[in-house]
């Protein structure tokens, strides 16, 4: 991966990957998310992500929405536990237009009181829509239980009460506390010369230096195993099984990505899919996932099934986990797993918007961006002993927690 790096006097870092393509992408990645909120602020980072589109000192809301859309481009944003991203996709001739617009909404948003009031209703509807979807809600509830009494356990959307409480002054204080210029990356993928990139970023990103007074993030330490069952007005039973896992900076991060892919990744030949859905037809949705944070991580398995198949499905999940703890992969199994993961990563490079966001995230949290060759080398370095050791640590039955939604009888 060839890319150019720049750092402005205010601390904003810019990364640009030149590619020969008529479509380009750029966006801000900010080192601020849900875990940076106080309890009474829960949902505020996400609320700000919505509110930045509601007007700036230069534009009204409809001008913002039309600026890129009228030339066929797209503008979007999302919030996670650790970052906020605001980005655009467009044809290359509109690079300056996109950069100017994104800079305007990041640095000049005014958060009109009238718009804040309307956006509260929108986000509360979003909260209710998640609560109507057990597949979505059980993920949030499980994470809240794993990271109990810690900012990582707080819901990204917040609660109805916290969202209703937000005022314009809360937004301004949160931004002042968290949106320091040295915690911001501007990432670009597109067919632009170095001279053009420098000219545009110096024109629009040279904002006044702003340092942050926020405290360091609180590391998560106090995981306690739990097993909970709740009755819900659902047709199916829904189940989550999981454990804390490795941080994004842990030496076992790559190995666990591979192991999770074997167990329940997106491919149809994952062990959970083959051993439960394909063999028995007990479930339509079954998957495992691994989310890594800068100081912790979460491993989880989700399945939805008819209540009569629930216990059998859970037993089969534990059988697959036990097999990975007790039976070392053969060299051919490991090689096939490596080939599959490398292939998936290579295919994902086709989405240049994901490449742009990935570069920004990597620079933000690791101060570097690994080439594909470096990523492949990390995967190929893994041994069967590595994978067995990781399986025994994360899949330890005594460390696994569970949350089950059962239909009301």
GROMACS .gro file of C-alpha atoms in nm:
model
  409
    1UNK     CA    1   0.000   0.000   0.000
    2UNK     CA    2   0.149   0.330  -0.107
    3UNK     CA    3   0.026   0.637   0.074
    4UNK     CA    4   0.134   0.988   0.163
    5UNK     CA    5   0.126   1.131   0.516
    6UNK     CA    6   0.099   1.493   0.618
    7UNK     CA    7   0.068   1.664   0.955
    8UNK     CA    8  -0.068   2.015   0.984
    9UNK     CA    9   0.049   2.266   1.244
   10UNK     CA   10  -0.271   2.212   1.444
   11UNK     CA   11  -0.197   1.839   1.482
   12UNK     CA   12  -0.451   1.708   1.227
   13UNK     CA   13  -0.292   1.423   1.034
   14UNK     CA   14  -0.378   1.349   0.672
   15UNK     CA   15  -0.328   1.020   0.491
   16UNK     CA   16  -0.377   0.984   0.115
   17UNK     CA   17  -0.369   0.670  -0.097
   18UNK     CA   18  -0.341   0.758  -0.467
   19UNK     CA   19  -0.545   0.526  -0.692
   20UNK     CA   20  -0.643   0.539  -1.059
   21UNK     CA   21  -1.018   0.563  -1.030
   22UNK     CA   22  -1.288   0.815  -1.119
   23UNK     CA   23  -1.449   0.768  -0.778
   24UNK     CA   24  -1.284   0.906  -0.465
   25UNK     CA   25  -1.351   0.904  -0.091
   26UNK     CA   26  -1.244   1.119   0.200
   27UNK     CA   27  -1.345   1.161   0.561
   28UNK     CA   28  -1.268   1.261   0.916
   29UNK     CA   29  -1.197   0.994   1.177
   30UNK     CA   30  -1.209   1.141   1.528
   31UNK     CA   31  -1.078   0.965   1.838
   32UNK     CA   32  -1.403   1.013   2.029
   33UNK     CA   33  -1.687   0.771   2.094
   34UNK     CA   34  -1.935   0.641   2.345
   35UNK     CA   35  -1.670   0.540   2.598
   36UNK     CA   36  -1.570   0.908   2.630
   37UNK     CA   37  -1.913   1.002   2.766
   38UNK     CA   38  -2.010   1.055   3.126
   39UNK     CA   39  -2.308   0.848   3.244
   40UNK     CA   40  -2.546   1.141   3.207
   41UNK     CA   41  -2.407   1.203   2.856
   42UNK     CA   42  -2.477   0.851   2.729
   43UNK     CA   43  -2.559   0.876   2.358
   44UNK     CA   44  -2.413   1.225   2.318
   45UNK     CA   45  -2.132   1.129   2.077
   46UNK     CA   46  -2.390   0.969   1.848
   47UNK     CA   47  -2.626   1.264   1.894
   48UNK     CA   48  -2.351   1.501   1.782
   49UNK     CA   49  -2.284   1.284   1.476
   50UNK     CA   50  -2.649   1.345   1.377
   51UNK     CA   51  -2.651   1.712   1.473
   52UNK     CA   52  -2.348   1.823   1.271
   53UNK     CA   53  -2.564   1.800   0.957
   54UNK     CA   54  -2.824   2.045   1.092
   55UNK     CA   55  -2.653   2.372   1.009
   56UNK     CA   56  -2.320   2.555   1.015
   57UNK     CA   57  -2.218   2.918   1.031
   58UNK     CA   58  -2.210   2.903   0.649
   59UNK     CA   59  -2.501   2.672   0.558
   60UNK     CA   60  -2.847   2.561   0.655
   61UNK     CA   61  -2.928   2.190   0.685
   62UNK     CA   62  -3.075   2.156   0.334
   63UNK     CA   63  -2.764   2.320   0.183
   64UNK     CA   64  -2.545   2.062   0.356
   65UNK     CA   65  -2.751   1.770   0.228
   66UNK     CA   66  -2.762   1.906  -0.127
   67UNK     CA   67  -2.398   2.003  -0.161
   68UNK     CA   68  -2.270   1.652  -0.244
   69UNK     CA   69  -2.595   1.480  -0.339
   70UNK     CA   70  -2.661   1.715  -0.632
   71UNK     CA   71  -2.340   1.598  -0.801
   72UNK     CA   72  -2.420   1.229  -0.744
   73UNK     CA   73  -2.205   1.186  -0.436
   74UNK     CA   74  -2.290   1.055  -0.091
   75UNK     CA   75  -2.220   1.183   0.257
   76UNK     CA   76  -2.246   0.966   0.565
   77UNK     CA   77  -2.139   0.927   0.928
   78UNK     CA   78  -2.132   0.675   1.211
   79UNK     CA   79  -2.030   0.649   1.576
   80UNK     CA   80  -1.867   0.358   1.760
   81UNK     CA   81  -1.751   0.307   2.117
   82UNK     CA   82  -1.414   0.468   2.033
   83UNK     CA   83  -1.447   0.685   1.723
   84UNK     CA   84  -1.668   0.910   1.514
   85UNK     CA   85  -1.645   0.907   1.133
   86UNK     CA   86  -1.787   1.159   0.886
   87UNK     CA   87  -1.709   1.092   0.521
   88UNK     CA   88  -1.807   1.139   0.158
   89UNK     CA   89  -1.785   0.950  -0.172
   90UNK     CA   90  -1.784   1.143  -0.500
   91UNK     CA   91  -1.639   1.159  -0.849
   92UNK     CA   92  -1.283   1.290  -0.844
   93UNK     CA   93  -1.353   1.638  -0.981
   94UNK     CA   94  -1.545   1.723  -0.663
   95UNK     CA   95  -1.263   1.655  -0.416
   96UNK     CA   96  -1.236   2.018  -0.310
   97UNK     CA   97  -1.614   2.048  -0.274
   98UNK     CA   98  -1.625   1.740  -0.050
   99UNK     CA   99  -1.330   1.851   0.165
  100UNK     CA  100  -1.473   2.198   0.213
  101UNK     CA  101  -1.815   2.061   0.309
  102UNK     CA  102  -1.681   1.805   0.555
  103UNK     CA  103  -1.454   2.064   0.714
  104UNK     CA  104  -1.746   2.305   0.745
  105UNK     CA  105  -1.969   2.060   0.928
  106UNK     CA  106  -1.689   1.933   1.156
  107UNK     CA  107  -1.553   2.274   1.256
  108UNK     CA  108  -1.840   2.521   1.201
  109UNK     CA  109  -2.160   2.341   1.304
  110UNK     CA  110  -2.390   2.564   1.509
  111UNK     CA  111  -2.631   2.304   1.657
  112UNK     CA  112  -2.952   2.511   1.635
  113UNK     CA  113  -3.188   2.452   1.927
  114UNK     CA  114  -3.482   2.393   1.692
  115UNK     CA  115  -3.291   2.120   1.507
  116UNK     CA  116  -3.171   1.961   1.830
  117UNK     CA  117  -3.531   1.922   1.943
  118UNK     CA  118  -3.630   1.752   1.616
  119UNK     CA  119  -3.326   1.522   1.619
  120UNK     CA  120  -3.415   1.397   1.966
  121UNK     CA  121  -3.735   1.251   1.822
  122UNK     CA  122  -3.543   1.091   1.534
  123UNK     CA  123  -3.292   0.921   1.765
  124UNK     CA  124  -3.558   0.808   2.012
  125UNK     CA  125  -3.736   0.643   1.718
  126UNK     CA  126  -3.403   0.479   1.633
  127UNK     CA  127  -3.374   0.349   1.990
  128UNK     CA  128  -3.726   0.204   1.972
  129UNK     CA  129  -3.652   0.042   1.635
  130UNK     CA  130  -3.358  -0.143   1.790
  131UNK     CA  131  -3.572  -0.249   2.085
  132UNK     CA  132  -3.824  -0.392   1.838
  133UNK     CA  133  -3.549  -0.607   1.686
  134UNK     CA  134  -3.430  -0.880   1.925
  135UNK     CA  135  -3.133  -0.961   1.700
  136UNK     CA  136  -3.004  -0.605   1.751
  137UNK     CA  137  -3.107  -0.562   2.114
  138UNK     CA  138  -2.948  -0.881   2.244
  139UNK     CA  139  -2.607  -0.771   2.114
  140UNK     CA  140  -2.637  -0.440   2.300
  141UNK     CA  141  -2.768  -0.603   2.618
  142UNK     CA  142  -2.494  -0.865   2.614
  143UNK     CA  143  -2.220  -0.606   2.573
  144UNK     CA  144  -2.371  -0.400   2.855
  145UNK     CA  145  -2.356  -0.704   3.084
  146UNK     CA  146  -1.999  -0.797   2.985
  147UNK     CA  147  -1.872  -0.441   3.041
  148UNK     CA  148  -2.098  -0.374   3.338
  149UNK     CA  149  -2.043  -0.037   3.510
  150UNK     CA  150  -1.786   0.064   3.248
  151UNK     CA  151  -1.815   0.313   2.960
  152UNK     CA  152  -1.764   0.032   2.705
  153UNK     CA  153  -2.093  -0.113   2.822
  154UNK     CA  154  -2.294   0.200   2.745
  155UNK     CA  155  -2.527   0.188   2.444
  156UNK     CA  156  -2.407   0.396   2.149
  157UNK     CA  157  -2.757   0.541   2.101
  158UNK     CA  158  -2.798   0.628   2.468
  159UNK     CA  159  -3.133   0.600   2.644
  160UNK     CA  160  -3.462   0.780   2.595
  161UNK     CA  161  -3.398   0.974   2.918
  162UNK     CA  162  -3.044   1.083   2.835
  163UNK     CA  163  -3.132   1.182   2.478
  164UNK     CA  164  -3.428   1.387   2.601
  165UNK     CA  165  -3.199   1.567   2.845
  166UNK     CA  166  -2.944   1.692   2.589
  167UNK     CA  167  -2.904   2.066   2.543
  168UNK     CA  168  -2.693   2.269   2.304
  169UNK     CA  169  -2.454   2.355   2.586
  170UNK     CA  170  -2.393   1.982   2.650
  171UNK     CA  171  -2.287   1.940   2.287
  172UNK     CA  172  -2.047   2.235   2.298
  173UNK     CA  173  -1.886   2.116   2.622
  174UNK     CA  174  -1.844   1.760   2.493
  175UNK     CA  175  -1.679   1.880   2.172
  176UNK     CA  176  -1.449   2.116   2.362
  177UNK     CA  177  -1.348   1.828   2.588
  178UNK     CA  178  -1.298   1.562   2.321
  179UNK     CA  179  -1.251   1.697   1.966
  180UNK     CA  180  -0.887   1.803   1.993
  181UNK     CA  181  -0.721   1.865   1.656
  182UNK     CA  182  -0.442   1.619   1.740
  183UNK     CA  183  -0.709   1.346   1.778
  184UNK     CA  184  -0.837   1.392   1.421
  185UNK     CA  185  -0.737   1.209   1.102
  186UNK     CA  186  -0.842   1.314   0.752
  187UNK     CA  187  -0.821   1.014   0.520
  188UNK     CA  188  -0.831   1.025   0.138
  189UNK     CA  189  -0.842   0.762  -0.135
  190UNK     CA  190  -0.842   0.906  -0.485
  191UNK     CA  191  -0.660   1.002  -0.805
  192UNK     CA  192  -0.503   1.324  -0.682
  193UNK     CA  193  -0.151   1.463  -0.703
  194UNK     CA  194   0.044   1.542  -0.389
  195UNK     CA  195   0.036   1.909  -0.484
  196UNK     CA  196  -0.343   1.913  -0.512
  197UNK     CA  197  -0.390   1.734  -0.180
  198UNK     CA  198  -0.156   1.974   0.000
  199UNK     CA  199  -0.327   2.277  -0.151
  200UNK     CA  200  -0.676   2.165  -0.050
  201UNK     CA  201  -0.596   2.043   0.302
  202UNK     CA  202  -0.400   2.360   0.379
  203UNK     CA  203  -0.694   2.566   0.254
  204UNK     CA  204  -0.967   2.392   0.458
  205UNK     CA  205  -0.808   2.196   0.746
  206UNK     CA  206  -0.581   2.462   0.896
  207UNK     CA  207  -0.813   2.522   1.188
  208UNK     CA  208  -0.687   2.679   1.513
  209UNK     CA  209  -0.495   2.439   1.736
  210UNK     CA  210  -0.729   2.289   1.995
  211UNK     CA  211  -0.598   2.069   2.274
  212UNK     CA  212  -0.813   1.838   2.484
  213UNK     CA  213  -0.859   1.848   2.859
  214UNK     CA  214  -1.030   1.509   2.873
  215UNK     CA  215  -0.888   1.242   3.102
  216UNK     CA  216  -0.737   0.919   2.975
  217UNK     CA  217  -0.984   0.641   2.900
  218UNK     CA  218  -1.057   0.406   3.188
  219UNK     CA  219  -0.927   0.055   3.108
  220UNK     CA  220  -1.170  -0.233   3.156
  221UNK     CA  221  -1.068  -0.493   3.415
  222UNK     CA  222  -1.361  -0.634   3.612
  223UNK     CA  223  -1.527  -0.901   3.398
  224UNK     CA  224  -1.763  -1.129   3.588
  225UNK     CA  225  -1.923  -1.437   3.432
  226UNK     CA  226  -2.303  -1.426   3.411
  227UNK     CA  227  -2.586  -1.642   3.280
  228UNK     CA  228  -2.919  -1.469   3.236
  229UNK     CA  229  -3.255  -1.562   3.084
  230UNK     CA  230  -3.525  -1.306   3.004
  231UNK     CA  231  -3.876  -1.349   2.870
  232UNK     CA  232  -3.952  -1.142   2.560
  233UNK     CA  233  -4.244  -1.102   2.323
  234UNK     CA  234  -4.062  -1.287   2.046
  235UNK     CA  235  -4.142  -1.580   1.820
  236UNK     CA  236  -3.793  -1.725   1.848
  237UNK     CA  237  -3.548  -1.783   2.128
  238UNK     CA  238  -3.234  -1.570   2.094
  239UNK     CA  239  -2.904  -1.658   2.258
  240UNK     CA  240  -2.565  -1.492   2.308
  241UNK     CA  241  -2.260  -1.675   2.443
  242UNK     CA  242  -1.924  -1.504   2.487
  243UNK     CA  243  -1.627  -1.377   2.680
  244UNK     CA  244  -1.393  -1.082   2.696
  245UNK     CA  245  -1.118  -1.109   2.436
  246UNK     CA  246  -0.799  -0.943   2.314
  247UNK     CA  247  -0.746  -0.573   2.254
  248UNK     CA  248  -0.659  -0.451   1.906
  249UNK     CA  249  -0.297  -0.412   2.021
  250UNK     CA  250  -0.260  -0.759   2.172
  251UNK     CA  251  -0.013  -1.000   2.013
  252UNK     CA  252  -0.295  -1.258   1.984
  253UNK     CA  253  -0.528  -1.025   1.794
  254UNK     CA  254  -0.449  -1.167   1.449
  255UNK     CA  255  -0.465  -1.525   1.572
  256UNK     CA  256  -0.808  -1.472   1.722
  257UNK     CA  257  -0.937  -1.305   1.406
  258UNK     CA  258  -0.838  -1.625   1.224
  259UNK     CA  259  -0.988  -1.851   1.490
  260UNK     CA  260  -1.316  -1.660   1.499
  261UNK     CA  261  -1.333  -1.683   1.120
  262UNK     CA  262  -1.300  -2.061   1.143
  263UNK     CA  263  -1.566  -2.084   1.412
  264UNK     CA  264  -1.841  -1.856   1.288
  265UNK     CA  265  -1.717  -1.603   1.036
  266UNK     CA  266  -1.911  -1.483   0.731
  267UNK     CA  267  -1.829  -1.783   0.510
  268UNK     CA  268  -2.087  -2.057   0.473
  269UNK     CA  269  -1.827  -2.322   0.565
  270UNK     CA  270  -1.775  -2.193   0.921
  271UNK     CA  271  -1.795  -2.461   1.187
  272UNK     CA  272  -2.105  -2.317   1.351
  273UNK     CA  273  -2.289  -2.291   1.020
  274UNK     CA  274  -2.189  -2.638   0.903
  275UNK     CA  275  -2.233  -2.810   1.240
  276UNK     CA  276  -2.567  -2.657   1.343
  277UNK     CA  277  -2.753  -2.493   1.055
  278UNK     CA  278  -2.650  -2.721   0.768
  279UNK     CA  279  -2.638  -3.048   0.961
  280UNK     CA  280  -2.950  -3.012   1.175
  281UNK     CA  281  -3.145  -2.714   1.037
  282UNK     CA  282  -3.192  -2.579   1.389
  283UNK     CA  283  -3.122  -2.214   1.309
  284UNK     CA  284  -3.133  -1.965   1.025
  285UNK     CA  285  -2.900  -1.712   1.190
  286UNK     CA  286  -2.586  -1.826   1.369
  287UNK     CA  287  -2.254  -1.645   1.378
  288UNK     CA  288  -1.961  -1.552   1.596
  289UNK     CA  289  -1.802  -1.210   1.614
  290UNK     CA  290  -1.495  -1.044   1.759
  291UNK     CA  291  -1.482  -0.673   1.838
  292UNK     CA  292  -1.147  -0.539   1.952
  293UNK     CA  293  -1.102  -0.213   2.140
  294UNK     CA  294  -0.779  -0.035   2.224
  295UNK     CA  295  -0.759  -0.198   2.570
  296UNK     CA  296  -1.006  -0.489   2.562
  297UNK     CA  297  -1.223  -0.693   2.331
  298UNK     CA  298  -1.544  -0.893   2.306
  299UNK     CA  299  -1.605  -1.237   2.160
  300UNK     CA  300  -1.965  -1.348   2.112
  301UNK     CA  301  -2.176  -1.613   1.943
  302UNK     CA  302  -2.533  -1.534   1.841
  303UNK     CA  303  -2.804  -1.779   1.742
  304UNK     CA  304  -3.179  -1.756   1.693
  305UNK     CA  305  -3.387  -2.072   1.699
  306UNK     CA  306  -3.721  -2.226   1.788
  307UNK     CA  307  -3.745  -2.277   2.165
  308UNK     CA  308  -3.764  -2.654   2.123
  309UNK     CA  309  -3.418  -2.651   1.957
  310UNK     CA  310  -3.255  -2.404   2.196
  311UNK     CA  311  -3.086  -2.641   2.441
  312UNK     CA  312  -2.966  -2.872   2.167
  313UNK     CA  313  -2.827  -2.576   1.969
  314UNK     CA  314  -2.640  -2.447   2.275
  315UNK     CA  315  -2.496  -2.794   2.338
  316UNK     CA  316  -2.374  -2.808   1.977
  317UNK     CA  317  -2.211  -2.464   2.014
  318UNK     CA  318  -2.021  -2.584   2.320
  319UNK     CA  319  -1.922  -2.900   2.131
  320UNK     CA  320  -1.762  -2.688   1.857
  321UNK     CA  321  -1.582  -2.474   2.116
  322UNK     CA  322  -1.456  -2.784   2.296
  323UNK     CA  323  -1.325  -2.929   1.970
  324UNK     CA  324  -1.123  -2.613   1.909
  325UNK     CA  325  -0.989  -2.624   2.266
  326UNK     CA  326  -0.889  -2.991   2.261
  327UNK     CA  327  -0.807  -3.077   1.899
  328UNK     CA  328  -0.515  -2.902   1.737
  329UNK     CA  329  -0.580  -2.797   1.379
  330UNK     CA  330  -0.395  -3.005   1.123
  331UNK     CA  331  -0.141  -2.822   0.909
  332UNK     CA  332  -0.373  -2.850   0.607
  333UNK     CA  333  -0.671  -2.714   0.806
  334UNK     CA  334  -0.465  -2.418   0.923
  335UNK     CA  335  -0.337  -2.351   0.573
  336UNK     CA  336  -0.690  -2.351   0.431
  337UNK     CA  337  -0.805  -2.117   0.708
  338UNK     CA  338  -0.519  -1.878   0.630
  339UNK     CA  339  -0.600  -1.884   0.258
  340UNK     CA  340  -0.965  -1.810   0.331
  341UNK     CA  341  -0.892  -1.513   0.558
  342UNK     CA  342  -0.633  -1.369   0.321
  343UNK     CA  343  -0.883  -1.402   0.036
  344UNK     CA  344  -1.154  -1.225   0.235
  345UNK     CA  345  -0.919  -0.940   0.324
  346UNK     CA  346  -0.810  -0.906  -0.039
  347UNK     CA  347  -1.171  -0.894  -0.160
  348UNK     CA  348  -1.254  -0.629   0.101
  349UNK     CA  349  -0.995  -0.404  -0.063
  350UNK     CA  350  -1.239  -0.367  -0.353
  351UNK     CA  351  -1.444  -0.134  -0.131
  352UNK     CA  352  -1.230   0.179  -0.140
  353UNK     CA  353  -1.453   0.360   0.107
  354UNK     CA  354  -1.366   0.087   0.357
  355UNK     CA  355  -0.999   0.124   0.267
  356UNK     CA  356  -1.022   0.498   0.334
  357UNK     CA  357  -1.190   0.445   0.673
  358UNK     CA  358  -0.954   0.161   0.763
  359UNK     CA  359  -0.645   0.370   0.689
  360UNK     CA  360  -0.777   0.650   0.906
  361UNK     CA  361  -0.859   0.417   1.194
  362UNK     CA  362  -0.518   0.247   1.176
  363UNK     CA  363  -0.331   0.577   1.174
  364UNK     CA  364  -0.546   0.709   1.459
  365UNK     CA  365  -0.493   0.414   1.693
  366UNK     CA  366  -0.159   0.265   1.580
  367UNK     CA  367   0.023   0.558   1.415
  368UNK     CA  368   0.084   0.341   1.109
  369UNK     CA  369  -0.094   0.160   0.827
  370UNK     CA  370   0.020  -0.193   0.751
  371UNK     CA  371   0.055  -0.298   0.390
  372UNK     CA  372  -0.140  -0.602   0.272
  373UNK     CA  373   0.189  -0.791   0.254
  374UNK     CA  374   0.250  -0.715   0.623
  375UNK     CA  375  -0.103  -0.831   0.714
  376UNK     CA  376  -0.056  -1.151   0.510
  377UNK     CA  377   0.278  -1.214   0.682
  378UNK     CA  378   0.116  -1.187   1.028
  379UNK     CA  379  -0.147  -1.442   0.923
  380UNK     CA  380   0.102  -1.681   0.763
  381UNK     CA  381   0.321  -1.668   1.075
  382UNK     CA  382   0.046  -1.826   1.289
  383UNK     CA  383   0.098  -2.185   1.404
  384UNK     CA  384  -0.140  -2.459   1.516
  385UNK     CA  385   0.003  -2.414   1.868
  386UNK     CA  386  -0.088  -2.042   1.863
  387UNK     CA  387  -0.447  -2.119   1.764
  388UNK     CA  388  -0.487  -2.393   2.028
  389UNK     CA  389  -0.352  -2.166   2.302
  390UNK     CA  390  -0.589  -1.885   2.203
  391UNK     CA  391  -0.886  -2.123   2.188
  392UNK     CA  392  -0.814  -2.247   2.540
  393UNK     CA  393  -0.793  -1.894   2.673
  394UNK     CA  394  -1.101  -1.735   2.513
  395UNK     CA  395  -1.324  -2.044   2.481
  396UNK     CA  396  -1.265  -2.159   2.839
  397UNK     CA  397  -1.611  -2.282   2.944
  398UNK     CA  398  -1.571  -2.139   3.295
  399UNK     CA  399  -1.521  -1.791   3.150
  400UNK     CA  400  -1.813  -1.796   2.905
  401UNK     CA  401  -2.124  -1.591   2.980
  402UNK     CA  402  -2.469  -1.623   2.827
  403UNK     CA  403  -2.782  -1.418   2.770
  404UNK     CA  404  -3.103  -1.580   2.645
  405UNK     CA  405  -3.429  -1.423   2.534
  406UNK     CA  406  -3.710  -1.678   2.560
  407UNK     CA  407  -4.058  -1.618   2.418
  408UNK     CA  408  -4.323  -1.545   2.677
  409UNK     CA  409  -4.524  -1.861   2.739
   0.00000   0.00000   0.00000
